[in-house]
PDB file of C-alpha atoms in Angstrom:
ATOM      1  CA  LYS X  18    -177.586  50.444-103.992  1.00 74.00           C
ATOM      2  CA  LYS X  19    -177.142  46.734-103.399  1.00 81.00           C
ATOM      3  CA  PRO X  20    -174.265  45.470-101.218  1.00 86.00           C
ATOM      4  CA  TYR X  21    -173.425  42.607-103.597  1.00 90.00           C
ATOM      5  CA  VAL X  22    -174.397  40.858-106.806  1.00 92.00           C
ATOM      6  CA  ILE X  23    -174.490  37.102-107.506  1.00 93.00           C
ATOM      7  CA  VAL X  24    -173.805  35.649-110.948  1.00 93.00           C
ATOM      8  CA  GLN X  25    -175.109  32.087-111.115  1.00 94.00           C
ATOM      9  CA  ALA X  26    -175.055  29.605-113.988  1.00 95.00           C
ATOM     10  CA  THR X  27    -175.523  25.905-114.707  1.00 93.00           C
ATOM     11  CA  GLY X  28    -174.380  23.520-117.415  1.00 89.00           C
ATOM     12  CA  ASN X  29    -173.131  25.039-120.659  1.00 91.00           C
ATOM     13  CA  ALA X  30    -173.448  28.613-119.333  1.00 92.00           C
ATOM     14  CA  LEU X  31    -170.670  28.194-116.734  1.00 93.00           C
ATOM     15  CA  THR X  32    -168.027  29.844-118.911  1.00 93.00           C
ATOM     16  CA  LYS X  33    -170.335  32.753-119.740  1.00 94.00           C
ATOM     17  CA  ALA X  34    -170.919  33.416-116.037  1.00 94.00           C
ATOM     18  CA  VAL X  35    -167.169  33.462-115.350  1.00 93.00           C
ATOM     19  CA  THR X  36    -166.611  35.794-118.317  1.00 93.00           C
ATOM     20  CA  ALA X  37    -169.402  38.103-117.144  1.00 93.00           C
ATOM     21  CA  ALA X  38    -167.928  38.240-113.631  1.00 92.00           C
ATOM     22  CA  GLU X  39    -164.468  39.078-115.025  1.00 90.00           C
ATOM     23  CA  VAL X  40    -165.916  41.891-117.163  1.00 88.00           C
ATOM     24  CA  ILE X  41    -167.772  43.293-114.142  1.00 88.00           C
ATOM     25  CA  LYS X  42    -164.580  43.154-112.038  1.00 88.00           C
ATOM     26  CA  ARG X  43    -162.746  45.150-114.702  1.00 87.00           C
ATOM     27  CA  ARG X  44    -165.452  47.854-114.786  1.00 86.00           C
ATOM     28  CA  PHE X  45    -165.944  48.495-111.053  1.00 85.00           C
ATOM     29  CA  LYS X  46    -163.097  49.141-108.596  1.00 85.00           C
ATOM     30  CA  GLY X  47    -162.615  47.217-105.364  1.00 86.00           C
ATOM     31  CA  LEU X  48    -164.827  44.171-105.977  1.00 89.00           C
ATOM     32  CA  HIS X  49    -164.212  41.211-103.671  1.00 90.00           C
ATOM     33  CA  GLN X  50    -165.174  37.805-105.070  1.00 91.00           C
ATOM     34  CA  ILE X  51    -166.222  34.455-103.645  1.00 92.00           C
ATOM     35  CA  THR X  52    -166.686  31.618-106.118  1.00 93.00           C
ATOM     36  CA  GLU X  53    -168.610  28.511-105.145  1.00 93.00           C
ATOM     37  CA  LEU X  54    -168.954  25.320-107.181  1.00 94.00           C
ATOM     38  CA  LYS X  55    -171.881  22.976-106.559  1.00 93.00           C
ATOM     39  CA  THR X  56    -173.783  20.171-108.222  1.00 94.00           C
ATOM     40  CA  VAL X  57    -177.551  19.988-108.450  1.00 93.00           C
ATOM     41  CA  GLU X  58    -179.525  16.828-109.071  1.00 95.00           C
ATOM     42  CA  ILE X  59    -182.175  17.294-111.751  1.00 92.00           C
ATOM     43  CA  VAL X  60    -184.925  14.716-112.115  1.00 94.00           C
ATOM     44  CA  ASP X  61    -186.819  14.562-115.420  1.00 93.00           C
ATOM     45  CA  GLU X  62    -190.057  12.583-115.592  1.00 93.00           C
ATOM     46  CA  TYR X  63    -191.421  11.556-118.960  1.00 91.00           C
ATOM     47  CA  GLU X  64    -195.076  10.574-119.344  1.00 90.00           C
ATOM     48  CA  PRO X  65    -195.709   7.832-121.919  1.00 88.00           C
ATOM     49  CA  LEU X  66    -197.729   8.690-125.006  1.00 87.00           C
ATOM     50  CA  GLU X  67    -199.417   5.292-125.059  1.00 86.00           C
ATOM     51  CA  GLU X  68    -201.705   3.945-122.327  1.00 85.00           C
ATOM     52  CA  GLY X  69    -200.371   1.276-119.972  1.00 86.00           C
ATOM     53  CA  LEU X  70    -196.674   2.196-120.070  1.00 88.00           C
ATOM     54  CA  ASP X  71    -194.679   3.296-117.019  1.00 88.00           C
ATOM     55  CA  LYS X  72    -193.259   6.769-116.447  1.00 89.00           C
ATOM     56  CA  VAL X  73    -189.585   7.122-117.295  1.00 91.00           C
ATOM     57  CA  THR X  74    -187.407   9.080-114.887  1.00 93.00           C
ATOM     58  CA  ASP X  75    -183.981  10.442-115.736  1.00 93.00           C
ATOM     59  CA  VAL X  76    -181.692  11.733-112.980  1.00 94.00           C
ATOM     60  CA  ARG X  77    -178.811  14.064-113.944  1.00 93.00           C
ATOM     61  CA  ASN X  78    -176.195  15.885-111.934  1.00 94.00           C
ATOM     62  CA  VAL X  79    -175.542  19.389-113.283  1.00 94.00           C
ATOM     63  CA  SER X  80    -172.639  21.634-112.283  1.00 94.00           C
ATOM     64  CA  VAL X  81    -173.495  25.049-110.852  1.00 95.00           C
ATOM     65  CA  VAL X  82    -171.195  28.031-110.330  1.00 95.00           C
ATOM     66  CA  GLU X  83    -172.130  30.897-108.032  1.00 95.00           C
ATOM     67  CA  ILE X  84    -169.948  34.012-108.106  1.00 94.00           C
ATOM     68  CA  LYS X  85    -170.585  36.651-105.449  1.00 93.00           C
ATOM     69  CA  LEU X  86    -169.134  40.113-106.159  1.00 92.00           C
ATOM     70  CA  SER X  87    -169.165  42.699-103.376  1.00 91.00           C
ATOM     71  CA  LYS X  88    -167.806  46.209-102.757  1.00 88.00           C
ATOM     72  CA  GLU X  89    -167.663  45.376 -99.046  1.00 87.00           C
ATOM     73  CA  PRO X  90    -164.977  42.919 -97.834  1.00 86.00           C
ATOM     74  CA  LEU X  91    -166.089  39.283 -97.807  1.00 86.00           C
ATOM     75  CA  ASP X  92    -164.857  36.313 -95.752  1.00 86.00           C
ATOM     76  CA  SER X  93    -161.190  36.093 -96.800  1.00 85.00           C
ATOM     77  CA  SER X  94    -160.836  32.648 -95.150  1.00 87.00           C
ATOM     78  CA  ASP X  95    -163.321  31.180 -97.680  1.00 86.00           C
ATOM     79  CA  LYS X  96    -161.557  28.824-100.111  1.00 89.00           C
ATOM     80  CA  GLY X  97    -163.191  30.549-103.127  1.00 87.00           C
ATOM     81  CA  TYR X  98    -162.216  34.095-102.053  1.00 89.00           C
ATOM     82  CA  GLN X  99    -160.387  36.413-104.455  1.00 87.00           C
ATOM     83  CA  PRO X 100    -159.294  39.904-103.376  1.00 85.00           C
ATOM     84  CA  PRO X 101    -160.002  42.900-105.641  1.00 85.00           C
ATOM     85  CA  ILE X 102    -157.790  43.116-108.732  1.00 82.00           C
ATOM     86  CA  ASP X 103    -155.193  45.857-109.118  1.00 81.00           C
ATOM     87  CA  GLU X 104    -156.841  49.229-109.799  1.00 76.00           C
ATOM     88  CA  SER X 105    -154.582  49.802-112.825  1.00 76.00           C
ATOM     89  CA  LEU X 106    -156.455  46.940-114.582  1.00 77.00           C
ATOM     90  CA  VAL X 107    -159.884  48.499-113.921  1.00 76.00           C
ATOM     91  CA  LYS X 108    -161.457  50.809-116.499  1.00 78.00           C
ATOM     92  CA  GLU X 109    -164.120  52.613-114.488  1.00 75.00           C
ATOM     93  CA  PHE X 110    -167.658  52.281-115.876  1.00 67.00           C
ATOM     94  CA  ASP X 111    -168.976  55.514-117.368  1.00 69.00           C
ATOM     95  CA  PRO X 112    -172.622  55.593-118.522  1.00 68.00           C
ATOM     96  CA  GLU X 113    -171.725  58.405-120.974  1.00 71.00           C
ATOM     97  CA  ASP X 114    -169.338  56.087-122.843  1.00 67.00           C
ATOM     98  CA  MET X 115    -172.057  53.460-123.218  1.00 64.00           C
ATOM     99  CA  MET X 116    -174.349  55.964-124.917  1.00 70.00           C
ATOM    100  CA  ARG X 117    -171.711  57.038-127.421  1.00 67.00           C
ATOM    101  CA  GLY X 118    -171.117  53.687-129.068  1.00 64.00           C
ATOM    102  CA  ARG X 119    -167.893  52.061-130.105  1.00 61.00           C
ATOM    103  CA  GLY X 120    -166.690  54.057-133.114  1.00 61.00           C
ATOM    104  CA  ARG X 121    -166.569  52.031-136.337  1.00 61.00           C
ATOM    105  CA  GLY X 122    -168.021  54.040-139.137  1.00 57.00           C
ATOM    106  CA  GLY X 123    -169.822  57.254-138.551  1.00 56.00           C
ATOM    107  CA  GLY X 124    -172.812  56.680-140.720  1.00 57.00           C
ATOM    108  CA  THR X 125    -171.378  58.671-143.618  1.00 59.00           C
ATOM    109  CA  SER X 126    -169.614  55.991-145.675  1.00 56.00           C
ATOM    110  CA  LYS X 127    -171.545  53.498-147.737  1.00 58.00           C
ATOM    111  CA  GLY X 128    -170.876  49.899-146.842  1.00 57.00           C
ATOM    112  CA  ARG X 129    -171.533  46.785-148.863  1.00 61.00           C
ATOM    113  CA  GLY X 130    -174.682  45.806-147.030  1.00 61.00           C
ATOM    114  CA  LYS X 131    -178.125  45.399-148.530  1.00 61.00           C
ATOM    115  CA  GLY X 132    -178.972  48.742-150.013  1.00 58.00           C
ATOM    116  CA  SER X 133    -182.029  49.897-151.871  1.00 59.00           C
ATOM    117  CA  THR X 134    -180.077  51.847-154.490  1.00 60.00           C
ATOM    118  CA  GLY X 135    -178.303  50.317-157.466  1.00 60.00           C
ATOM    119  CA  ARG X 136    -179.341  47.345-159.495  1.00 59.00           C
ATOM    120  CA  GLY X 137    -176.561  44.993-158.478  1.00 60.00           C
ATOM    121  CA  ARG X 138    -175.312  42.219-160.727  1.00 61.00           C
ATOM    122  CA  GLY X 139    -178.390  40.056-160.986  1.00 61.00           C
ATOM    123  CA  LYS X 140    -178.828  37.065-163.259  1.00 62.00           C
ATOM    124  CA  GLY X 141    -181.079  38.840-165.706  1.00 61.00           C
ATOM    125  CA  LYS X 142    -181.810  37.834-169.295  1.00 63.00           C
ATOM    126  CA  GLY X 143    -178.811  36.587-171.171  1.00 61.00           C
ATOM    127  CA  ARG X 144    -176.432  37.045-168.271  1.00 58.00           C
ATOM    128  CA  GLY X 145    -174.574  33.735-168.491  1.00 59.00           C
ATOM    129  CA  LYS X 146    -174.896  32.488-172.081  1.00 59.00           C
ATOM    130  CA  GLU X 147    -173.709  35.679-173.755  1.00 57.00           C
ATOM    131  CA  ARG X 148    -170.479  35.653-171.775  1.00 57.00           C
ATOM    132  CA  ALA X 149    -169.849  32.003-172.589  1.00 57.00           C
ATOM    133  CA  LYS X 150    -170.168  32.736-176.342  1.00 58.00           C
ATOM    134  CA  ALA X 151    -167.853  35.729-176.052  1.00 58.00           C
ATOM    135  CA  LYS X 152    -165.178  33.622-174.338  1.00 59.00           C
ATOM    136  CA  ALA X 153    -165.483  30.832-176.912  1.00 59.00           C
ATOM    137  CA  ARG X 154    -164.649  33.220-179.790  1.00 59.00           C
TER     138      ARG X 154
END
């Protein structure tokens, strides 16, 4: 068993990391959290396709979030510290529930998906023109 887990993300994945951390906090009781925001400088170098041209460098600053979740108490004086949420909001993780599935259907009813039985309503011979003549009469 690990003492803590770190969820880390950059750029467009920041919101997904926060969502993942919130889901984890609602599955396991007593998780302390420290959130840290940083920026990382990324340097991209592009080699020219033609001979004699200079390399092009592009420097970008990318936001990074690092969320540390721990069963053991963390430094509560840290500015990114959050105490564990109320236990009434936590639905304890049960591996048995994960195996069962979510419900929805039961495999007995026939949906409207792609099935191999039935011929459907294809555009076979005379499908459109015959109807048009019938309506015109």
